[in-house]
PDB file of C-alpha atoms in Angstrom:
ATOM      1  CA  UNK A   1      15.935 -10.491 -25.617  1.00 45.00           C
ATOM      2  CA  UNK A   2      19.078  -9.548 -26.608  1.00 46.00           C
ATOM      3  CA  UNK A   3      19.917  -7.091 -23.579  1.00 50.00           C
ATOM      4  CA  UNK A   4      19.688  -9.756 -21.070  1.00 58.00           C
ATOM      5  CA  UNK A   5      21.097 -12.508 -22.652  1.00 76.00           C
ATOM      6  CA  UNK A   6      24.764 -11.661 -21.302  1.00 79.00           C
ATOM      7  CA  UNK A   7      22.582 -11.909 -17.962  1.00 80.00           C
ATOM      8  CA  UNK A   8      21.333 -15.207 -18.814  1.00 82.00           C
ATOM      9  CA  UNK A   9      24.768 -16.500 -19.889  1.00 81.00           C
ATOM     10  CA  UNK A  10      26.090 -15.532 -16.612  1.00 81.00           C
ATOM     11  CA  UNK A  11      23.376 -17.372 -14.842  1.00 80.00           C
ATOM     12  CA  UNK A  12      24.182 -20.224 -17.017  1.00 82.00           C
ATOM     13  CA  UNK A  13      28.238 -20.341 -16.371  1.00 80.00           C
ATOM     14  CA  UNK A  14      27.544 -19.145 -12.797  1.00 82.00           C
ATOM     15  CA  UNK A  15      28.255 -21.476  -9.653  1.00 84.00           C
ATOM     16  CA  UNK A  16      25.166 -22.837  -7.112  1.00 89.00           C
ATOM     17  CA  UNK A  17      25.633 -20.074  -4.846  1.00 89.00           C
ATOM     18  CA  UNK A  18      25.674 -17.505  -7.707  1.00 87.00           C
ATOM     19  CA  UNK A  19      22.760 -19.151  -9.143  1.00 90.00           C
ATOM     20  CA  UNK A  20      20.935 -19.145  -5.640  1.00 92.00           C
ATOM     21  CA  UNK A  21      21.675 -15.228  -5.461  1.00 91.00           C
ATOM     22  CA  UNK A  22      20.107 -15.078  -8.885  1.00 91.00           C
ATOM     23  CA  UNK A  23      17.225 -16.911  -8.153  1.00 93.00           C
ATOM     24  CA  UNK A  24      16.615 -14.569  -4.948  1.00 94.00           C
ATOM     25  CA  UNK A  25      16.672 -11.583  -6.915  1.00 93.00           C
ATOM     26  CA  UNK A  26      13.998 -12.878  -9.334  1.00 93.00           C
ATOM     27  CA  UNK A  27      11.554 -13.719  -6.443  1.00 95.00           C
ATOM     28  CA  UNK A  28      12.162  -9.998  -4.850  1.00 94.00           C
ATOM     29  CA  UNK A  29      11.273  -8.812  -8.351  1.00 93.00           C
ATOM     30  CA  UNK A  30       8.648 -10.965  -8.667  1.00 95.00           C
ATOM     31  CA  UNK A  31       6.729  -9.868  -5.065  1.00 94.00           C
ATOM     32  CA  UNK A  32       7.164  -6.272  -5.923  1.00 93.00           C
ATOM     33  CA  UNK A  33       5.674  -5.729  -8.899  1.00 93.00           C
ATOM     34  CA  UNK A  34       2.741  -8.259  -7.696  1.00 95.00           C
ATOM     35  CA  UNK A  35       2.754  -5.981  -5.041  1.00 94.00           C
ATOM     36  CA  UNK A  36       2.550  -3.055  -7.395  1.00 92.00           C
ATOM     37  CA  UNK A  37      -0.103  -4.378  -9.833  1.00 94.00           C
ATOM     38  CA  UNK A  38      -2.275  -5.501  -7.031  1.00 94.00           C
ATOM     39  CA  UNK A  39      -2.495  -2.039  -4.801  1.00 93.00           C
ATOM     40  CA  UNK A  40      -2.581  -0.097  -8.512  1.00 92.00           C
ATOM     41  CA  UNK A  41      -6.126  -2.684  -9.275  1.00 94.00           C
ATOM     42  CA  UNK A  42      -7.191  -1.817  -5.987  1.00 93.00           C
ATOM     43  CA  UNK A  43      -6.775   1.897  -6.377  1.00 92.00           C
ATOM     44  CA  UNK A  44      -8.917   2.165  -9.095  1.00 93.00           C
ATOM     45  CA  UNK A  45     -11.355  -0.299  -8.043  1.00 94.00           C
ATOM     46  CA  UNK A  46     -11.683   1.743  -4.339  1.00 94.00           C
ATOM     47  CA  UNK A  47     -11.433   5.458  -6.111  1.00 93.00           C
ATOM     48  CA  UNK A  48     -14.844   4.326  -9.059  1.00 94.00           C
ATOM     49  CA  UNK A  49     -16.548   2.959  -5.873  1.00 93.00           C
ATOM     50  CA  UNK A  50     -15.772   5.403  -3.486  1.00 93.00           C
ATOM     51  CA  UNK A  51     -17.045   7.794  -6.137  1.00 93.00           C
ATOM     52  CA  UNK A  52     -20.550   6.957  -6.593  1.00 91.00           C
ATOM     53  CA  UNK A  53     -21.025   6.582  -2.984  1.00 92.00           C
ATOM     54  CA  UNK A  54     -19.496   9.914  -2.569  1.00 92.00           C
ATOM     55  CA  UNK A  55     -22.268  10.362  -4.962  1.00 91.00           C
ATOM     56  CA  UNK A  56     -25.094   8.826  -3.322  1.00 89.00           C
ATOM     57  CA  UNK A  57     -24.485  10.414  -0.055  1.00 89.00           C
ATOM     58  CA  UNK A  58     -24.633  13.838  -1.422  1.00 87.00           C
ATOM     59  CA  UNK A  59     -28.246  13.103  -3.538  1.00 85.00           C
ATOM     60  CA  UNK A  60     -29.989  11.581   0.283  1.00 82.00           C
ATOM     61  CA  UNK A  61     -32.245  13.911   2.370  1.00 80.00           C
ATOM     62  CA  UNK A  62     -31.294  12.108   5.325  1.00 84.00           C
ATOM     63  CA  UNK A  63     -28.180  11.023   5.507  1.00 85.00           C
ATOM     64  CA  UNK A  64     -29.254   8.121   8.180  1.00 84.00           C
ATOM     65  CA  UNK A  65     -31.706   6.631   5.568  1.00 85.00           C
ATOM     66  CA  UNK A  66     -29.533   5.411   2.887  1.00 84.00           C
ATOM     67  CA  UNK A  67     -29.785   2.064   1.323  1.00 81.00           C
ATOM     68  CA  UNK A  68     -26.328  -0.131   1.340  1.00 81.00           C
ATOM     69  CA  UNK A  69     -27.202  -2.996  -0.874  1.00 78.00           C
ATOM     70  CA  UNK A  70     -23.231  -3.482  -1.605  1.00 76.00           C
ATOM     71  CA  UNK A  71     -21.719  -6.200  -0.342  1.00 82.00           C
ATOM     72  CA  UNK A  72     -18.402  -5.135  -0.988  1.00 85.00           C
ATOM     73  CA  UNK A  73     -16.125  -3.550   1.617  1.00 89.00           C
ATOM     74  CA  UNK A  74     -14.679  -0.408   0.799  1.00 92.00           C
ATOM     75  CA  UNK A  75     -13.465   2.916   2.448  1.00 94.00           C
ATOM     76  CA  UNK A  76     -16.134   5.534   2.051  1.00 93.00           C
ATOM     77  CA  UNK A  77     -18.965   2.398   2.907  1.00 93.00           C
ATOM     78  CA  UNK A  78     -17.060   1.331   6.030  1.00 94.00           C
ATOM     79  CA  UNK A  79     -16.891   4.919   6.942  1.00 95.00           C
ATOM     80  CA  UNK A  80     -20.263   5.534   6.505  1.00 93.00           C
ATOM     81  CA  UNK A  81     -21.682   2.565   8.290  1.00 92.00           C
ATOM     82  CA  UNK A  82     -19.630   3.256  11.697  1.00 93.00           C
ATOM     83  CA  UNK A  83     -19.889   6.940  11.114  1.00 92.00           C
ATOM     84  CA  UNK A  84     -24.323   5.768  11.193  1.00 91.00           C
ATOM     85  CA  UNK A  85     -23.805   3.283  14.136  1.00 92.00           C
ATOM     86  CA  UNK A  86     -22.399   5.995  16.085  1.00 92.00           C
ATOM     87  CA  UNK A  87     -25.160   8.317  15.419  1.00 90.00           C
ATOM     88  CA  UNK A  88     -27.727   5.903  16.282  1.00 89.00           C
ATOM     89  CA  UNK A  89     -26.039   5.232  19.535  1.00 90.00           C
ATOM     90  CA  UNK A  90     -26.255   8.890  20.546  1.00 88.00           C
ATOM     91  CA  UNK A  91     -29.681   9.601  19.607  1.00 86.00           C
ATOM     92  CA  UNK A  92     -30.821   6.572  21.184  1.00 86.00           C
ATOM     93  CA  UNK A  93     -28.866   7.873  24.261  1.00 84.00           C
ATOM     94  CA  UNK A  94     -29.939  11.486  23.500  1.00 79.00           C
ATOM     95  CA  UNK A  95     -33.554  10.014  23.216  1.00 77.00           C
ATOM     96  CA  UNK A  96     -33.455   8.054  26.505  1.00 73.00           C
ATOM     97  CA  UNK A  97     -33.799  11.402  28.413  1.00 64.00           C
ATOM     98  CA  UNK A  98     -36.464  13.310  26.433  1.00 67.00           C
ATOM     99  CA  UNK A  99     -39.525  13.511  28.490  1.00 60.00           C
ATOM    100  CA  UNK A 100     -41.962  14.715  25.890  1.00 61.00           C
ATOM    101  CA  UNK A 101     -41.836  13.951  22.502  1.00 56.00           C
ATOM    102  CA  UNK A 102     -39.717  16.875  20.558  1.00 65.00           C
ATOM    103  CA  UNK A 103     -37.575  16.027  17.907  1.00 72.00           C
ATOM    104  CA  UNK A 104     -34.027  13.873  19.403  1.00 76.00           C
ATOM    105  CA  UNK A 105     -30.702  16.316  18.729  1.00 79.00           C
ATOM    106  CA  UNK A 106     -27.576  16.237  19.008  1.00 82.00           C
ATOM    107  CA  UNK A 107     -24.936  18.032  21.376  1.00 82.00           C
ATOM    108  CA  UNK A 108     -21.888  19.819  20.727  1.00 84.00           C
ATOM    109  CA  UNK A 109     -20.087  17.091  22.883  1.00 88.00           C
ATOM    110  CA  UNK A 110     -21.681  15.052  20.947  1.00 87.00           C
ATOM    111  CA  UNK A 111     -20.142  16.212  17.317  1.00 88.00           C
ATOM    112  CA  UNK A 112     -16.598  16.177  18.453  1.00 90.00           C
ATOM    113  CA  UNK A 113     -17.196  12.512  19.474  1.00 92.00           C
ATOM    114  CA  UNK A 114     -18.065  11.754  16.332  1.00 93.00           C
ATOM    115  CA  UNK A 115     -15.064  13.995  14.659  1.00 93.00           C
ATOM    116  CA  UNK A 116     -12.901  11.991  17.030  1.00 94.00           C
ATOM    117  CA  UNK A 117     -14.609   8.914  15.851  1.00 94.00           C
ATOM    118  CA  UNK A 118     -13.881   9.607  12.243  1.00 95.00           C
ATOM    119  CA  UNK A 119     -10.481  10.186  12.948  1.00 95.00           C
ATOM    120  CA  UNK A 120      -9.752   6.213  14.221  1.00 95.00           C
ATOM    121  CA  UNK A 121     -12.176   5.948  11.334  1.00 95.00           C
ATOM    122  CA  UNK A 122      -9.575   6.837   8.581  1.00 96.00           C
ATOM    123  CA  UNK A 123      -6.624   5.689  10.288  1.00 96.00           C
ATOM    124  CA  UNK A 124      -8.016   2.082  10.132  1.00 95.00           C
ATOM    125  CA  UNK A 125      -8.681   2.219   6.898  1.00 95.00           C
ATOM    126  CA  UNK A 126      -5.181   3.843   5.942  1.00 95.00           C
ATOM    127  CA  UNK A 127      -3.440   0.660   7.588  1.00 94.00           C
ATOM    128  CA  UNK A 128      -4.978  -1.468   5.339  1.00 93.00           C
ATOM    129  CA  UNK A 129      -3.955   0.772   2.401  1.00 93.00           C
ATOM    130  CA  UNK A 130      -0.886   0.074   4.065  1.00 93.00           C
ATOM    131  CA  UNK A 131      -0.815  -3.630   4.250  1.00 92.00           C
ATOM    132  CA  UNK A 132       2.180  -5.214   2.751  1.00 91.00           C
ATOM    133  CA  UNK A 133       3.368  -1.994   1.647  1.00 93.00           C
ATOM    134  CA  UNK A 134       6.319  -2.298   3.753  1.00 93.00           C
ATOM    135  CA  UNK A 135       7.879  -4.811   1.391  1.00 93.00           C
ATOM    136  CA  UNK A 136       8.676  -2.943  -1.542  1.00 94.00           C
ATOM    137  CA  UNK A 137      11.678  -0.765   0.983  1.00 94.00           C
ATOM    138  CA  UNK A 138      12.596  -4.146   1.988  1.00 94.00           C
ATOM    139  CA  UNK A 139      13.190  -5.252  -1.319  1.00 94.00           C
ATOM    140  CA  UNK A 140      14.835  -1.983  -2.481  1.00 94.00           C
ATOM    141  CA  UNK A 141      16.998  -2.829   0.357  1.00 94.00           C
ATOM    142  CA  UNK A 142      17.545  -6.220   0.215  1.00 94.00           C
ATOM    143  CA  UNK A 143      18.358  -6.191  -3.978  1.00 93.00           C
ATOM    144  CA  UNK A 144      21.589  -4.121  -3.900  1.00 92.00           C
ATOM    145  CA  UNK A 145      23.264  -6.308  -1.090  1.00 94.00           C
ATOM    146  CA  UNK A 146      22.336  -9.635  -2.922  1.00 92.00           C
ATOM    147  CA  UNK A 147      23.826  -7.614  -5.863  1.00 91.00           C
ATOM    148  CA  UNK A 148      27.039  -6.907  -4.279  1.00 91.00           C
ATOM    149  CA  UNK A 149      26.930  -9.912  -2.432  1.00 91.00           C
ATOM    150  CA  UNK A 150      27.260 -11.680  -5.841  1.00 89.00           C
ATOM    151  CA  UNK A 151      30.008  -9.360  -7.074  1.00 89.00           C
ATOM    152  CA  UNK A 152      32.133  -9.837  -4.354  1.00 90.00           C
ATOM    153  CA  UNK A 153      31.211 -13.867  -4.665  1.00 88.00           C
ATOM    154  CA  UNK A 154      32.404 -13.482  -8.589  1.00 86.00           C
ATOM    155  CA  UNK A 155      35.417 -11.838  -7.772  1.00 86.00           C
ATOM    156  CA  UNK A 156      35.913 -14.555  -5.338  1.00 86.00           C
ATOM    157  CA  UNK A 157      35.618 -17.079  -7.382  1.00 82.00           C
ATOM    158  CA  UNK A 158      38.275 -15.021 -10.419  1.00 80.00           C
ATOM    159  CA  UNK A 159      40.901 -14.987  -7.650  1.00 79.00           C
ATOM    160  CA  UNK A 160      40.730 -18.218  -6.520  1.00 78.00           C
ATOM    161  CA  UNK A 161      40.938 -19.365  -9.905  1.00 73.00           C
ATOM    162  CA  UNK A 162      43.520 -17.235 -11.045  1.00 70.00           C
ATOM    163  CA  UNK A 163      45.917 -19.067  -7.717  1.00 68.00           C
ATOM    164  CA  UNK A 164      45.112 -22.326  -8.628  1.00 66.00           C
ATOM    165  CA  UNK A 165      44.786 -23.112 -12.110  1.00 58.00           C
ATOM    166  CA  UNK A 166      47.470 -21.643 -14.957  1.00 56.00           C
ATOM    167  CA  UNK A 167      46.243 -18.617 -16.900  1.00 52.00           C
ATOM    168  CA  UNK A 168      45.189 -21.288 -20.591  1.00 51.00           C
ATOM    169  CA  UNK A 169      43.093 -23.336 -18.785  1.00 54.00           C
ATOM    170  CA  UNK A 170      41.663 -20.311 -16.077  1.00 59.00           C
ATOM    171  CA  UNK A 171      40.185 -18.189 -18.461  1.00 64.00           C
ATOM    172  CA  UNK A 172      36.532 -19.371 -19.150  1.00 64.00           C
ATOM    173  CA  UNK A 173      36.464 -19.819 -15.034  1.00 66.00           C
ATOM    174  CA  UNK A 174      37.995 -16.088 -14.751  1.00 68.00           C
ATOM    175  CA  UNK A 175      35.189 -14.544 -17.891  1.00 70.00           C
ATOM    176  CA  UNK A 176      32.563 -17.028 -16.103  1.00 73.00           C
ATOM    177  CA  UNK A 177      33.392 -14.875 -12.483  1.00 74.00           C
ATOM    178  CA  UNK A 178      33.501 -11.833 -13.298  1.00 80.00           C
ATOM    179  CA  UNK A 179      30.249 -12.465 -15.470  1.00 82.00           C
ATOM    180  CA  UNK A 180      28.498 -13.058 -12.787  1.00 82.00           C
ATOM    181  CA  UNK A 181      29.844 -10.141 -10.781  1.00 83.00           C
ATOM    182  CA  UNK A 182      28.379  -7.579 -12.515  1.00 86.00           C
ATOM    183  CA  UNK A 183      25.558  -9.275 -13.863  1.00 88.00           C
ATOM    184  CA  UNK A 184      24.038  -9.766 -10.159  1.00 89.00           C
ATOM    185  CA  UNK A 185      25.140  -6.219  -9.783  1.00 89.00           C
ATOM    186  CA  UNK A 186      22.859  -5.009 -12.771  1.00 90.00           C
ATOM    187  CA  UNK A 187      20.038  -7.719 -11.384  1.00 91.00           C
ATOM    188  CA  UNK A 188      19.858  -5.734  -8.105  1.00 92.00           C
ATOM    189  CA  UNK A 189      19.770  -2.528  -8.959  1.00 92.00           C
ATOM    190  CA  UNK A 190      17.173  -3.715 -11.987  1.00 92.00           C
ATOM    191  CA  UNK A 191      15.268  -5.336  -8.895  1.00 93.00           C
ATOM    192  CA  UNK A 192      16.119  -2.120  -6.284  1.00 94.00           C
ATOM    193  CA  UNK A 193      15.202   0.945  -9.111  1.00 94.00           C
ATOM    194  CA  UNK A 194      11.621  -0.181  -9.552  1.00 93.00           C
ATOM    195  CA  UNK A 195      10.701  -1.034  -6.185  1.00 93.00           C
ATOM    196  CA  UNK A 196      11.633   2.083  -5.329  1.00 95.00           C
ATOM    197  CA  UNK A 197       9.538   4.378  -8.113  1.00 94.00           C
ATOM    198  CA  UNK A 198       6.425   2.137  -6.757  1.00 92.00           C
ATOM    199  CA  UNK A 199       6.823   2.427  -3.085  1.00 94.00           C
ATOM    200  CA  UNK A 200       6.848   6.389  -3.712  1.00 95.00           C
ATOM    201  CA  UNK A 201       4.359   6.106  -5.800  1.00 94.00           C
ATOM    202  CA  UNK A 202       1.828   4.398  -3.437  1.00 94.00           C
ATOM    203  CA  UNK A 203       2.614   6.340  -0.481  1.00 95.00           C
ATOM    204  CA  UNK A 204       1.757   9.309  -2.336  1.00 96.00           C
ATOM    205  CA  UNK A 205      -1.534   7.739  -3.454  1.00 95.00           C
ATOM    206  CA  UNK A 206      -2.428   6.258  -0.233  1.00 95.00           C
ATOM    207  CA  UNK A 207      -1.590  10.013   0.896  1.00 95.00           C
ATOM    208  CA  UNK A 208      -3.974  11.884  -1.169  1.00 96.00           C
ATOM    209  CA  UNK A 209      -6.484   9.271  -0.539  1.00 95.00           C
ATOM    210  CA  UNK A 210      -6.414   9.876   3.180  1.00 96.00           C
ATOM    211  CA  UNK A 211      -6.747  13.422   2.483  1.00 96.00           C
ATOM    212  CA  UNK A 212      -9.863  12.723   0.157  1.00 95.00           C
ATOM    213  CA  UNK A 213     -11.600  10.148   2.890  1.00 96.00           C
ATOM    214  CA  UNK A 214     -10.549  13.407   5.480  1.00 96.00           C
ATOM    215  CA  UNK A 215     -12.641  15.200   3.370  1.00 96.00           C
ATOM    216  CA  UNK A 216     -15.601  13.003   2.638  1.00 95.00           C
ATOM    217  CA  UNK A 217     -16.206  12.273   6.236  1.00 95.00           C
ATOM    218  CA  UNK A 218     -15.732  16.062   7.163  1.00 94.00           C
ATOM    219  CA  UNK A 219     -18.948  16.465   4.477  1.00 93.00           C
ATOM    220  CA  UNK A 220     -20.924  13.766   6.207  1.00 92.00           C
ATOM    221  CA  UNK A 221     -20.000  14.678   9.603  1.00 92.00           C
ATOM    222  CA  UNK A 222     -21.127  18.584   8.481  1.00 91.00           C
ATOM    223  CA  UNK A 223     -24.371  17.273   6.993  1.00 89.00           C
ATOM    224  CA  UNK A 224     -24.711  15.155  10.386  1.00 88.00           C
ATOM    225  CA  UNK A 225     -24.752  18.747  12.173  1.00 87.00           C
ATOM    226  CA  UNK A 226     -26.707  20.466   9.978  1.00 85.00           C
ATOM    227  CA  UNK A 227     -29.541  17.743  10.655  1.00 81.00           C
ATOM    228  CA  UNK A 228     -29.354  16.875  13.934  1.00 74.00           C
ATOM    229  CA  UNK A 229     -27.298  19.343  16.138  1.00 70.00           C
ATOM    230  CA  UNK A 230     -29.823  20.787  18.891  1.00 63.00           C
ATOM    231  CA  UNK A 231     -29.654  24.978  17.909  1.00 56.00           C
ATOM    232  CA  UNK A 232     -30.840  27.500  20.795  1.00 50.00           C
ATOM    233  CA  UNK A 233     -33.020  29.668  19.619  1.00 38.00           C
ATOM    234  CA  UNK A 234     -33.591  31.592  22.727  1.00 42.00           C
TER     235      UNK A 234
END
């Protein structure tokens, strides 16, 4: 309590613009680390889920035949599920012109459709990893400048005070400028530092995560092949 109460006290003796520029740095704080707690919940929440559906995929016979009864949208499910309704679609195809009744298969075509199907696959899903992630750089940007934007208004304020009023009766109006000065300059970079840690920090987990749903769809996609790829044996 007692590191920021010289910041308080400058809020306090600071004028209605200093106190706006104050009050702007708290909400930038504010959004980022909402923004922070909120993707760090949903990390967790989408790696334990994606988990035991990695899970489930790998204990199925046939990988076509597994039971969603999850409601819940997640990465690895909405993968999946358009990864399955693409399938379908080119067996049914496949299946249109088979004249007898041997088994449906798959085409070598027909896997790189799929692997290029995957690939929109996980991009769409990294964009809304993504989502709002864009203001945390905003806010390391925007939190120096309304930090030095209140410095320079402080100093401001100390001059203008020091050419109109005699040096007795200027001094709590020179201490109250220059308080605010630097305290909106330590309120910035306070605001700026971790924005910046958590912005890194999520674009290296939404990183590694694209690598790991690159991964689990090459595994299904592989399984896919195994199944249903037509082989000539001749």
């Amino acid at each position: 309590m007692l590191a920021f109460s010289p910041i308080l006290n400058a809020y306090v003796q600071s004028d209605l613009f200093g106190k706006f520029i104050f009050f702007m740095l708290f909400v930038l704080s504010i959004i980022s680390w909402v923004i922070l707690l909120h993707k760090i919940y949903m990390a967790k929440k989408l790696t334990a889920l994606n988990a035991i559906f990695e899970k489930q995929t790998k204990n199925s016979e046939n990988l076509l035949s597994i039971n969603i009864t999850s409601n819940i949208s997640y990465p690895y499910l909405d993968i999946y599920k358009s990864l399955k309704e693409k399938t379908v679609q080119i067996l049914n195809k496949n299946r249109f012109f088979i004249t007898d009744n041997k088994n449906v298969y798959m085409s070598t075509s027909d896997i790189e459709l799929l692997d290029s199907h995957l690939d929109v696959q996980i991009l769409k899903q990294t964009k809304k990893l993504e989502k709002n992630l864009f203001i945390l750089p905003t806010v390391v940007t925007l939190g120096p400048f309304l930090g030095l934007l209140g410095t320079v208004w402080g100093i401001l304020i100390t001059f203008n005070t020091l050419q109109s009023q005699s040096l007795l009766n200027s001094n709590a109006s020179i201490l109250s400028g220059l308080s605010m000065a630097l305290a909106t300059t330590v309120v910035g970079l306070m605001v700026a530092i971790p924005a910046l840690i958590a912005y890194n920090y999520l674009k290296n987990w939404i990183k590694n995560f694209r690598n790991d749903m690159t991964h689990f769809s090459h595994e299904l996609l592989t399984t896919l092949e195994i199944q249903y790829r037509h082989v000539d044996l001749k």
